[in-house]
PDB file of C-alpha atoms in Angstrom:
ATOM      1  CA  MET X   1       0.000   0.000   0.000  1.00 75.00           C
ATOM      2  CA  LYS X   2       2.839   2.367   0.857  1.00 77.00           C
ATOM      3  CA  LYS X   3       4.416   1.766  -2.572  1.00 75.00           C
ATOM      4  CA  LEU X   4       1.095   2.536  -4.315  1.00 82.00           C
ATOM      5  CA  ILE X   5       0.821   5.851  -2.425  1.00 87.00           C
ATOM      6  CA  VAL X   6       4.384   6.725  -3.457  1.00 80.00           C
ATOM      7  CA  LEU X   7       3.542   5.862  -7.087  1.00 81.00           C
ATOM      8  CA  ALA X   8       0.451   8.071  -6.952  1.00 87.00           C
ATOM      9  CA  LEU X   9       2.589  10.961  -5.659  1.00 85.00           C
ATOM     10  CA  ILE X  10       5.082  10.318  -8.475  1.00 81.00           C
ATOM     11  CA  GLY X  11       2.253  10.496 -11.009  1.00 83.00           C
ATOM     12  CA  LEU X  12       0.991  13.723  -9.449  1.00 85.00           C
ATOM     13  CA  VAL X  13       4.388  15.447  -9.482  1.00 79.00           C
ATOM     14  CA  ALA X  14       5.175  14.250 -13.016  1.00 77.00           C
ATOM     15  CA  GLN X  15       1.838  15.489 -14.373  1.00 78.00           C
ATOM     16  CA  LEU X  16       2.188  18.850 -12.629  1.00 79.00           C
ATOM     17  CA  ILE X  17       5.513  19.342 -14.405  1.00 74.00           C
ATOM     18  CA  ASP X  18       4.296  18.007 -17.750  1.00 75.00           C
ATOM     19  CA  GLY X  19       0.998  19.858 -17.733  1.00 73.00           C
ATOM     20  CA  SER X  20       2.633  23.139 -16.720  1.00 70.00           C
ATOM     21  CA  LEU X  21       5.610  22.986 -19.086  1.00 68.00           C
ATOM     22  CA  GLY X  22       4.419  20.767 -21.943  1.00 67.00           C
ATOM     23  CA  MET X  23       7.092  18.122 -21.339  1.00 68.00           C
ATOM     24  CA  ALA X  24       8.815  15.730 -18.952  1.00 67.00           C
ATOM     25  CA  TYR X  25       6.044  13.392 -17.733  1.00 77.00           C
ATOM     26  CA  GLY X  26       7.899  10.331 -19.016  1.00 74.00           C
ATOM     27  CA  LEU X  27      11.284  11.657 -17.936  1.00 68.00           C
ATOM     28  CA  THR X  28      10.111  12.642 -14.465  1.00 69.00           C
ATOM     29  CA  SER X  29       7.991   9.588 -13.665  1.00 77.00           C
ATOM     30  CA  THR X  30      10.459   7.076 -15.095  1.00 72.00           C
ATOM     31  CA  SER X  31      13.357   8.667 -13.215  1.00 68.00           C
ATOM     32  CA  LEU X  32      11.420   8.600  -9.949  1.00 71.00           C
ATOM     33  CA  LEU X  33      10.297   5.004 -10.512  1.00 74.00           C
ATOM     34  CA  LEU X  34      13.893   3.932 -11.094  1.00 69.00           C
ATOM     35  CA  ALA X  35      14.959   5.791  -7.960  1.00 65.00           C
ATOM     36  CA  PHE X  36      12.538   3.629  -5.983  1.00 70.00           C
ATOM     37  CA  GLY X  37      14.120   0.455  -7.327  1.00 68.00           C
ATOM     38  CA  ILE X  38      11.618  -0.477 -10.050  1.00 70.00           C
ATOM     39  CA  ALA X  39      13.128  -2.309 -13.042  1.00 66.00           C
ATOM     40  CA  PRO X  40      13.699  -0.095 -16.134  1.00 64.00           C
ATOM     41  CA  ALA X  41      11.564  -2.210 -18.513  1.00 62.00           C
ATOM     42  CA  VAL X  42       8.633  -2.326 -16.115  1.00 68.00           C
ATOM     43  CA  ALA X  43       8.954   1.383 -15.343  1.00 71.00           C
ATOM     44  CA  SER X  44       8.919   2.340 -19.025  1.00 70.00           C
ATOM     45  CA  ALA X  45       5.948   0.125 -19.863  1.00 72.00           C
ATOM     46  CA  SER X  46       3.964   1.328 -16.824  1.00 79.00           C
ATOM     47  CA  VAL X  47       4.573   4.989 -17.640  1.00 81.00           C
ATOM     48  CA  HIS X  48       3.443   4.641 -21.264  1.00 78.00           C
ATOM     49  CA  PHE X  49       0.221   2.904 -20.231  1.00 85.00           C
ATOM     50  CA  ALA X  50      -0.491   5.485 -17.538  1.00 86.00           C
ATOM     51  CA  GLU X  51       0.069   8.310 -20.032  1.00 85.00           C
ATOM     52  CA  VAL X  52      -2.985   7.274 -22.032  1.00 89.00           C
ATOM     53  CA  VAL X  53      -5.269   8.384 -19.202  1.00 86.00           C
ATOM     54  CA  THR X  54      -3.185  11.280 -17.846  1.00 83.00           C
ATOM     55  CA  THR X  55      -2.727  12.882 -21.269  1.00 85.00           C
ATOM     56  CA  ALA X  56      -6.472  12.600 -21.924  1.00 89.00           C
ATOM     57  CA  ALA X  57      -7.222  14.379 -18.649  1.00 85.00           C
ATOM     58  CA  SER X  58      -4.539  16.969 -19.354  1.00 84.00           C
ATOM     59  CA  GLY X  59      -5.895  17.601 -22.857  1.00 89.00           C
ATOM     60  CA  VAL X  60      -9.461  18.112 -21.605  1.00 90.00           C
ATOM     61  CA  SER X  61      -8.199  20.525 -18.950  1.00 88.00           C
ATOM     62  CA  HIS X  62      -6.154  22.560 -21.444  1.00 88.00           C
ATOM     63  CA  ILE X  63      -9.112  22.781 -23.836  1.00 92.00           C
ATOM     64  CA  ARG X  64     -11.327  23.942 -20.983  1.00 90.00           C
ATOM     65  CA  PHE X  65      -8.910  26.737 -20.028  1.00 88.00           C
ATOM     66  CA  GLY X  66      -8.358  27.813 -23.666  1.00 89.00           C
ATOM     67  CA  ASN X  67      -4.700  26.756 -23.803  1.00 89.00           C
ATOM     68  CA  VAL X  68      -4.843  25.120 -27.248  1.00 91.00           C
ATOM     69  CA  ASP X  69      -4.365  25.952 -30.915  1.00 89.00           C
ATOM     70  CA  LYS X  70      -6.572  23.502 -32.838  1.00 89.00           C
ATOM     71  CA  LYS X  71      -4.570  23.838 -36.053  1.00 88.00           C
ATOM     72  CA  ILE X  72      -1.382  22.736 -34.302  1.00 90.00           C
ATOM     73  CA  ILE X  73      -3.181  19.796 -32.692  1.00 92.00           C
ATOM     74  CA  TYR X  74      -4.772  18.558 -35.922  1.00 90.00           C
ATOM     75  CA  ARG X  75      -1.487  18.755 -37.797  1.00 91.00           C
ATOM     76  CA  LEU X  76       0.536  17.001 -35.084  1.00 93.00           C
ATOM     77  CA  ILE X  77      -1.780  14.119 -34.172  1.00 94.00           C
ATOM     78  CA  ILE X  78      -1.503  11.901 -37.276  1.00 95.00           C
ATOM     79  CA  PRO X  79       2.276  12.086 -37.894  1.00 96.00           C
ATOM     80  CA  GLY X  80       2.911  11.904 -34.136  1.00 95.00           C
ATOM     81  CA  SER X  81       0.793   8.778 -33.810  1.00 95.00           C
ATOM     82  CA  ILE X  82       2.500   7.113 -36.765  1.00 96.00           C
ATOM     83  CA  GLY X  83       5.939   7.913 -35.370  1.00 94.00           C
ATOM     84  CA  ALA X  84       5.036   6.667 -31.871  1.00 90.00           C
ATOM     85  CA  PHE X  85       3.567   3.385 -33.139  1.00 92.00           C
ATOM     86  CA  ALA X  86       6.579   2.704 -35.348  1.00 91.00           C
ATOM     87  CA  GLY X  87       8.996   3.555 -32.539  1.00 85.00           C
ATOM     88  CA  ALA X  88       7.240   1.283 -30.039  1.00 82.00           C
ATOM     89  CA  CYS X  89       7.116  -1.667 -32.450  1.00 83.00           C
ATOM     90  CA  PHE X  90      10.828  -1.452 -33.243  1.00 75.00           C
ATOM     91  CA  LEU X  91      12.028  -0.484 -29.739  1.00 68.00           C
ATOM     92  CA  SER X  92      13.760  -3.813 -29.069  1.00 56.00           C
ATOM     93  CA  SER X  93      15.969  -3.538 -32.158  1.00 66.00           C
ATOM     94  CA  LEU X  94      16.617   0.203 -32.294  1.00 57.00           C
ATOM     95  CA  PRO X  95      19.556   1.764 -30.365  1.00 61.00           C
ATOM     96  CA  GLY X  96      17.586   4.625 -28.859  1.00 55.00           C
ATOM     97  CA  ASP X  97      20.316   5.455 -26.322  1.00 61.00           C
ATOM     98  CA  ILE X  98      22.813   6.138 -29.122  1.00 68.00           C
ATOM     99  CA  VAL X  99      20.509   8.736 -30.649  1.00 63.00           C
ATOM    100  CA  LYS X 100      19.839  10.563 -27.366  1.00 64.00           C
ATOM    101  CA  PRO X 101      23.110  12.585 -27.151  1.00 74.00           C
ATOM    102  CA  TYR X 102      22.608  14.037 -30.658  1.00 73.00           C
ATOM    103  CA  VAL X 103      19.026  14.969 -29.893  1.00 68.00           C
ATOM    104  CA  SER X 104      20.168  16.494 -26.592  1.00 72.00           C
ATOM    105  CA  PHE X 105      22.672  18.767 -28.357  1.00 80.00           C
ATOM    106  CA  PHE X 106      19.888  20.063 -30.590  1.00 75.00           C
ATOM    107  CA  LEU X 107      17.498  20.569 -27.689  1.00 74.00           C
ATOM    108  CA  LEU X 108      20.220  22.267 -25.637  1.00 81.00           C
ATOM    109  CA  PHE X 109      20.656  24.818 -28.416  1.00 80.00           C
ATOM    110  CA  LEU X 110      16.890  25.393 -28.530  1.00 75.00           C
ATOM    111  CA  GLY X 111      16.836  25.774 -24.743  1.00 79.00           C
ATOM    112  CA  PHE X 112      19.413  28.574 -24.875  1.00 85.00           C
ATOM    113  CA  TYR X 113      17.527  30.232 -27.736  1.00 78.00           C
ATOM    114  CA  ILE X 114      14.271  30.157 -25.771  1.00 77.00           C
ATOM    115  CA  LEU X 115      16.007  31.678 -22.732  1.00 83.00           C
ATOM    116  CA  TYR X 116      17.440  34.422 -24.950  1.00 82.00           C
ATOM    117  CA  ARG X 117      14.034  35.065 -26.478  1.00 75.00           C
ATOM    118  CA  PHE X 118      12.204  35.459 -23.171  1.00 77.00           C
ATOM    119  CA  LEU X 119      14.983  37.138 -21.188  1.00 82.00           C
ATOM    120  CA  PHE X 120      16.522  39.620 -23.598  1.00 78.00           C
ATOM    121  CA  LYS X 121      14.265  40.263 -26.603  1.00 67.00           C
ATOM    122  CA  LYS X 122      12.285  43.451 -26.152  1.00 57.00           C
ATOM    123  CA  ASN X 123       9.066  42.348 -27.812  1.00 50.00           C
ATOM    124  CA  ASN X 124       7.649  39.008 -26.744  1.00 48.00           C
ATOM    125  CA  LYS X 125       4.022  39.945 -27.280  1.00 49.00           C
ATOM    126  CA  VAL X 126       1.790  37.689 -29.325  1.00 44.00           C
ATOM    127  CA  THR X 127      -0.558  39.253 -31.818  1.00 44.00           C
ATOM    128  CA  GLU X 128      -4.110  38.070 -32.326  1.00 42.00           C
ATOM    129  CA  HIS X 129      -3.369  37.105 -35.917  1.00 43.00           C
ATOM    130  CA  GLU X 130      -0.545  34.654 -35.519  1.00 49.00           C
ATOM    131  CA  LYS X 131       0.839  32.905 -38.549  1.00 56.00           C
ATOM    132  CA  ALA X 132      -0.050  29.228 -38.182  1.00 59.00           C
ATOM    133  CA  PHE X 133       2.519  26.488 -38.591  1.00 68.00           C
ATOM    134  CA  SER X 134       2.262  24.849 -41.989  1.00 76.00           C
ATOM    135  CA  ARG X 135       1.752  21.128 -42.576  1.00 79.00           C
ATOM    136  CA  LYS X 136       5.248  20.934 -44.063  1.00 81.00           C
ATOM    137  CA  GLN X 137       6.655  22.119 -40.729  1.00 80.00           C
ATOM    138  CA  LEU X 138       4.476  20.051 -38.396  1.00 89.00           C
ATOM    139  CA  ILE X 139       4.368  16.676 -40.202  1.00 92.00           C
ATOM    140  CA  PRO X 140       8.117  15.930 -39.877  1.00 93.00           C
ATOM    141  CA  LEU X 141       8.113  17.386 -36.344  1.00 93.00           C
ATOM    142  CA  GLY X 142       5.273  15.061 -35.339  1.00 94.00           C
ATOM    143  CA  LEU X 143       6.940  12.009 -36.914  1.00 95.00           C
ATOM    144  CA  VAL X 144      10.309  12.634 -35.247  1.00 92.00           C
ATOM    145  CA  ALA X 145       8.877  13.613 -31.846  1.00 91.00           C
ATOM    146  CA  GLY X 146       6.511  10.627 -31.784  1.00 92.00           C
ATOM    147  CA  PHE X 147       9.253   8.233 -32.833  1.00 89.00           C
ATOM    148  CA  LEU X 148      11.678   9.537 -30.186  1.00 82.00           C
ATOM    149  CA  ASP X 149       8.954   9.426 -27.546  1.00 81.00           C
ATOM    150  CA  ALA X 150       8.556   5.676 -28.017  1.00 80.00           C
ATOM    151  CA  THR X 151      12.177   4.703 -28.673  1.00 74.00           C
ATOM    152  CA  GLY X 152      14.037   7.122 -26.412  1.00 65.00           C
ATOM    153  CA  GLY X 153      11.922   6.833 -23.271  1.00 62.00           C
ATOM    154  CA  GLY X 154      10.292  10.228 -23.788  1.00 67.00           C
ATOM    155  CA  GLY X 155      10.551  12.895 -26.427  1.00 74.00           C
ATOM    156  CA  TRP X 156       7.160  14.203 -27.497  1.00 86.00           C
ATOM    157  CA  GLY X 157       7.183  17.223 -25.183  1.00 82.00           C
ATOM    158  CA  PRO X 158      10.968  17.816 -25.077  1.00 78.00           C
ATOM    159  CA  VAL X 159      11.139  17.821 -28.894  1.00 84.00           C
ATOM    160  CA  ALA X 160       7.817  19.373 -29.948  1.00 88.00           C
ATOM    161  CA  THR X 161       7.554  22.091 -27.275  1.00 84.00           C
ATOM    162  CA  PRO X 162      10.946  23.814 -27.797  1.00 82.00           C
ATOM    163  CA  VAL X 163      10.679  23.629 -31.604  1.00 85.00           C
ATOM    164  CA  LEU X 164       7.263  25.302 -31.521  1.00 87.00           C
ATOM    165  CA  LEU X 165       8.392  27.842 -28.919  1.00 81.00           C
ATOM    166  CA  ALA X 166      11.434  28.733 -31.015  1.00 77.00           C
ATOM    167  CA  LYS X 167       9.177  30.442 -33.537  1.00 71.00           C
ATOM    168  CA  ASN X 168       8.578  34.123 -32.829  1.00 57.00           C
ATOM    169  CA  GLY X 169       4.976  35.132 -32.213  1.00 63.00           C
ATOM    170  CA  THR X 170       3.893  31.817 -30.729  1.00 66.00           C
ATOM    171  CA  SER X 171       1.931  31.901 -27.464  1.00 80.00           C
ATOM    172  CA  THR X 172       3.749  29.900 -24.789  1.00 81.00           C
ATOM    173  CA  ARG X 173       0.630  28.636 -23.041  1.00 84.00           C
ATOM    174  CA  LYS X 174      -0.980  27.568 -26.336  1.00 87.00           C
ATOM    175  CA  VAL X 175       2.144  25.700 -27.408  1.00 89.00           C
ATOM    176  CA  ILE X 176       2.226  23.866 -24.070  1.00 86.00           C
ATOM    177  CA  GLY X 177      -1.512  23.161 -24.156  1.00 89.00           C
ATOM    178  CA  SER X 178      -1.475  21.969 -27.771  1.00 91.00           C
ATOM    179  CA  VAL X 179       1.517  19.672 -27.258  1.00 90.00           C
ATOM    180  CA  ASP X 180      -0.043  18.194 -24.108  1.00 88.00           C
ATOM    181  CA  THR X 181      -3.438  17.702 -25.781  1.00 91.00           C
ATOM    182  CA  SER X 182      -2.039  16.023 -28.896  1.00 93.00           C
ATOM    183  CA  GLU X 183       0.085  13.743 -26.696  1.00 89.00           C
ATOM    184  CA  PHE X 184      -2.987  11.625 -25.932  1.00 92.00           C
ATOM    185  CA  ALA X 185      -3.040  10.244 -29.491  1.00 94.00           C
ATOM    186  CA  VAL X 186       0.729   9.717 -29.369  1.00 92.00           C
ATOM    187  CA  ALA X 187       0.561   7.856 -26.042  1.00 89.00           C
ATOM    188  CA  LEU X 188      -2.322   5.698 -27.302  1.00 92.00           C
ATOM    189  CA  SER X 189      -0.437   4.751 -30.467  1.00 93.00           C
ATOM    190  CA  ALA X 190       2.739   3.948 -28.512  1.00 87.00           C
ATOM    191  CA  THR X 191       0.700   1.807 -26.110  1.00 86.00           C
ATOM    192  CA  VAL X 192      -0.759  -0.228 -28.977  1.00 89.00           C
ATOM    193  CA  GLY X 193       2.758  -0.671 -30.340  1.00 86.00           C
ATOM    194  CA  PHE X 194       4.055  -1.850 -26.955  1.00 80.00           C
ATOM    195  CA  LEU X 195       1.195  -4.314 -26.605  1.00 83.00           C
ATOM    196  CA  ILE X 196       2.063  -5.822 -29.977  1.00 84.00           C
ATOM    197  CA  SER X 197       5.824  -5.951 -29.373  1.00 79.00           C
ATOM    198  CA  LEU X 198       6.052  -6.598 -25.602  1.00 71.00           C
ATOM    199  CA  GLY X 199       2.735  -8.074 -24.518  1.00 74.00           C
ATOM    200  CA  TRP X 200       0.674  -7.527 -21.369  1.00 76.00           C
ATOM    201  CA  GLU X 201       3.022  -9.351 -19.016  1.00 73.00           C
ATOM    202  CA  GLN X 202       5.475  -6.421 -18.838  1.00 66.00           C
ATOM    203  CA  VAL X 203       2.946  -4.195 -17.072  1.00 72.00           C
ATOM    204  CA  ASN X 204       2.086  -4.104 -13.367  1.00 75.00           C
ATOM    205  CA  TRP X 205      -1.468  -2.781 -13.536  1.00 83.00           C
ATOM    206  CA  MET X 206      -1.632  -1.715  -9.885  1.00 84.00           C
ATOM    207  CA  TRP X 207       1.355   0.558 -10.493  1.00 80.00           C
ATOM    208  CA  VAL X 208      -0.242   1.921 -13.659  1.00 86.00           C
ATOM    209  CA  ILE X 209      -3.486   2.712 -11.808  1.00 89.00           C
ATOM    210  CA  ALA X 210      -1.552   4.477  -9.032  1.00 87.00           C
ATOM    211  CA  LEU X 211       0.332   6.602 -11.560  1.00 86.00           C
ATOM    212  CA  MET X 212      -2.927   7.398 -13.344  1.00 87.00           C
ATOM    213  CA  ALA X 213      -4.625   8.482 -10.107  1.00 89.00           C
ATOM    214  CA  GLY X 214      -1.882  10.970  -9.271  1.00 87.00           C
ATOM    215  CA  GLY X 215      -1.854  12.313 -12.830  1.00 83.00           C
ATOM    216  CA  LEU X 216      -5.638  12.777 -12.908  1.00 86.00           C
ATOM    217  CA  ILE X 217      -5.496  14.917  -9.765  1.00 88.00           C
ATOM    218  CA  ALA X 218      -2.660  17.066 -11.130  1.00 85.00           C
ATOM    219  CA  ALA X 219      -3.970  17.578 -14.704  1.00 82.00           C
ATOM    220  CA  PRO X 220      -6.527  20.380 -14.074  1.00 86.00           C
ATOM    221  CA  ILE X 221      -4.175  22.088 -11.586  1.00 86.00           C
ATOM    222  CA  ALA X 222      -1.353  22.173 -14.145  1.00 82.00           C
ATOM    223  CA  ALA X 223      -3.638  23.449 -16.910  1.00 81.00           C
ATOM    224  CA  TYR X 224      -4.826  26.265 -14.640  1.00 82.00           C
ATOM    225  CA  LEU X 225      -1.224  27.205 -13.783  1.00 80.00           C
ATOM    226  CA  VAL X 226      -0.459  27.559 -17.513  1.00 76.00           C
ATOM    227  CA  LYS X 227      -3.412  29.936 -17.847  1.00 76.00           C
ATOM    228  CA  ILE X 228      -2.445  32.242 -14.953  1.00 80.00           C
ATOM    229  CA  ILE X 229       1.382  32.220 -15.083  1.00 77.00           C
ATOM    230  CA  PRO X 230       2.714  34.933 -17.455  1.00 77.00           C
ATOM    231  CA  SER X 231       4.239  33.749 -20.738  1.00 69.00           C
ATOM    232  CA  HIS X 232       7.656  35.306 -20.049  1.00 75.00           C
ATOM    233  CA  ILE X 233       8.037  33.302 -16.833  1.00 82.00           C
ATOM    234  CA  LEU X 234       6.840  30.084 -18.462  1.00 77.00           C
ATOM    235  CA  GLY X 235       9.316  30.636 -21.300  1.00 78.00           C
ATOM    236  CA  VAL X 236      12.261  30.964 -18.906  1.00 85.00           C
ATOM    237  CA  VAL X 237      11.109  27.943 -16.883  1.00 82.00           C
ATOM    238  CA  VAL X 238      10.757  25.826 -20.034  1.00 76.00           C
ATOM    239  CA  GLY X 239      14.114  26.972 -21.417  1.00 81.00           C
ATOM    240  CA  GLY X 240      15.909  26.182 -18.169  1.00 84.00           C
ATOM    241  CA  LEU X 241      14.247  22.784 -17.893  1.00 78.00           C
ATOM    242  CA  ILE X 242      15.320  21.904 -21.434  1.00 77.00           C
ATOM    243  CA  ILE X 243      18.929  22.892 -20.709  1.00 85.00           C
ATOM    244  CA  ILE X 244      19.175  21.029 -17.394  1.00 82.00           C
ATOM    245  CA  THR X 245      17.413  17.918 -18.726  1.00 74.00           C
ATOM    246  CA  ASN X 246      19.604  17.574 -21.793  1.00 77.00           C
ATOM    247  CA  ALA X 247      22.837  18.701 -20.108  1.00 83.00           C
ATOM    248  CA  ARG X 248      22.705  15.519 -18.035  1.00 77.00           C
ATOM    249  CA  THR X 249      22.649  13.307 -21.137  1.00 73.00           C
ATOM    250  CA  ILE X 250      25.485  15.216 -22.790  1.00 83.00           C
ATOM    251  CA  LEU X 251      27.683  15.322 -19.670  1.00 85.00           C
ATOM    252  CA  GLN X 252      27.260  11.610 -19.028  1.00 78.00           C
ATOM    253  CA  THR X 253      28.090  10.879 -22.674  1.00 80.00           C
ATOM    254  CA  VAL X 254      31.448  12.670 -22.349  1.00 83.00           C
ATOM    255  CA  GLY X 255      32.210  10.925 -19.053  1.00 84.00           C
ATOM    256  CA  VAL X 256      31.308  13.573 -16.451  1.00 83.00           C
ATOM    257  CA  SER X 257      29.879  12.012 -13.296  1.00 80.00           C
ATOM    258  CA  GLY X 258      29.850  12.124  -9.503  1.00 83.00           C
ATOM    259  CA  THR X 259      30.843  15.387  -7.812  1.00 86.00           C
ATOM    260  CA  SER X 260      31.646  17.129 -11.098  1.00 88.00           C
ATOM    261  CA  LEU X 261      28.159  16.383 -12.442  1.00 85.00           C
ATOM    262  CA  GLN X 262      26.561  17.662  -9.240  1.00 87.00           C
ATOM    263  CA  SER X 263      28.644  20.851  -9.418  1.00 91.00           C
ATOM    264  CA  VAL X 264      27.538  21.548 -12.989  1.00 90.00           C
ATOM    265  CA  TYR X 265      23.933  20.878 -11.992  1.00 87.00           C
ATOM    266  CA  THR X 266      24.209  23.290  -9.058  1.00 91.00           C
ATOM    267  CA  ILE X 267      25.618  26.054 -11.278  1.00 93.00           C
ATOM    268  CA  LEU X 268      22.897  25.517 -13.897  1.00 91.00           C
ATOM    269  CA  ALA X 269      20.189  25.537 -11.216  1.00 91.00           C
ATOM    270  CA  VAL X 270      21.488  28.804  -9.717  1.00 93.00           C
ATOM    271  CA  LEU X 271      21.656  30.450 -13.147  1.00 92.00           C
ATOM    272  CA  TRP X 272      18.154  29.161 -13.938  1.00 91.00           C
ATOM    273  CA  LEU X 273      16.766  30.632 -10.722  1.00 93.00           C
ATOM    274  CA  ALA X 274      18.553  33.931 -11.416  1.00 92.00           C
ATOM    275  CA  GLY X 275      16.991  34.000 -14.880  1.00 91.00           C
ATOM    276  CA  ILE X 276      13.493  33.497 -13.458  1.00 89.00           C
ATOM    277  CA  VAL X 277      14.013  36.279 -10.901  1.00 90.00           C
ATOM    278  CA  TYR X 278      15.411  38.601 -13.598  1.00 89.00           C
ATOM    279  CA  SER X 279      12.435  37.866 -15.859  1.00 85.00           C
ATOM    280  CA  ILE X 280       9.938  38.645 -13.098  1.00 85.00           C
ATOM    281  CA  ARG X 281      11.665  41.935 -12.199  1.00 84.00           C
ATOM    282  CA  LYS X 282      12.041  42.958 -15.827  1.00 79.00           C
ATOM    283  CA  ASN X 283       8.371  42.374 -16.556  1.00 73.00           C
ATOM    284  CA  LYS X 284       7.399  44.238 -13.374  1.00 75.00           C
ATOM    285  CA  LYS X 285       9.402  47.293 -14.463  1.00 69.00           C
ATOM    286  CA  THR X 286       7.888  47.149 -17.955  1.00 64.00           C
ATOM    287  CA  SER X 287       4.377  46.932 -16.495  1.00 59.00           C
ATOM    288  CA  ASN X 288       5.038  49.889 -14.172  1.00 60.00           C
ATOM    289  CA  LEU X 289       6.372  52.007 -17.064  1.00 56.00           C
ATOM    290  CA  SER X 290       3.321  51.189 -19.181  1.00 54.00           C
ATOM    291  CA  LEU X 291       1.022  52.069 -16.277  1.00 51.00           C
ATOM    292  CA  SER X 292       2.854  55.369 -15.703  1.00 58.00           C
ATOM    293  CA  LYS X 293       2.482  56.347 -19.375  1.00 56.00           C
ATOM    294  CA  ARG X 294      -1.234  55.598 -19.324  1.00 54.00           C
ATOM    295  CA  THR X 295      -1.889  57.516 -16.108  1.00 57.00           C
ATOM    296  CA  GLY X 296       0.485  60.315 -17.093  1.00 54.00           C
TER     297      GLY X 296
END
């Protein structure tokens, strides 16, 4: 019973992060499951099954709070589902770990770009008439993100969210909401692929239900946080999360571990916190100047 409560808390924390930032449910929940001594194969299978329900709840919540762009969702769902199904079916024969460092380098670059955009660019406002992403842009993105999500132990949010955020004039909360909402179809397709390739015996259903319960509680809370937290703060939080998440993969690939890895993590965390504080103060000054001009 104690283990089930811990699993429910893991699902809650993971969904709060994923629903608020558009990424990291798989990364967070799998990492926490492994930390509690659960076997990697069982952890991965359990997380993918749980995601079917948690992503559905998250998607409904984001739609309710107006955090979605329907055009992005429609154009991501089909290629994302195809990529996820293919990745799950071929997981046993594909060297997903070899691909991860290269993907991490790309995402690290996008993380720094997003930080630059939300910390230092003067105009981060989103107009009412945003230029929608074309099918030519979203089809390959959906295929790659879905494929990496199934083969690399997570990748839909970490790949799709920063790529969409990297485009100027894109609302942060709508990117996060759209990526989270479309993830339901991706998770469902990956689950079908895992059932075909792995079978039911790899899944502990009590663990899956516990993860689902925690995620269901967190989904509406996370969607509400996206609605009320200003875009500039969300952008800095997302950018920092991308950098820290992918820095770990890169550092371990080049042989950095132990105390050195912890030191790098501490420095990155301090810089990330400083960036959030700077963003809040900068926006506060801008708001005060705008208010002074209107009243003056």
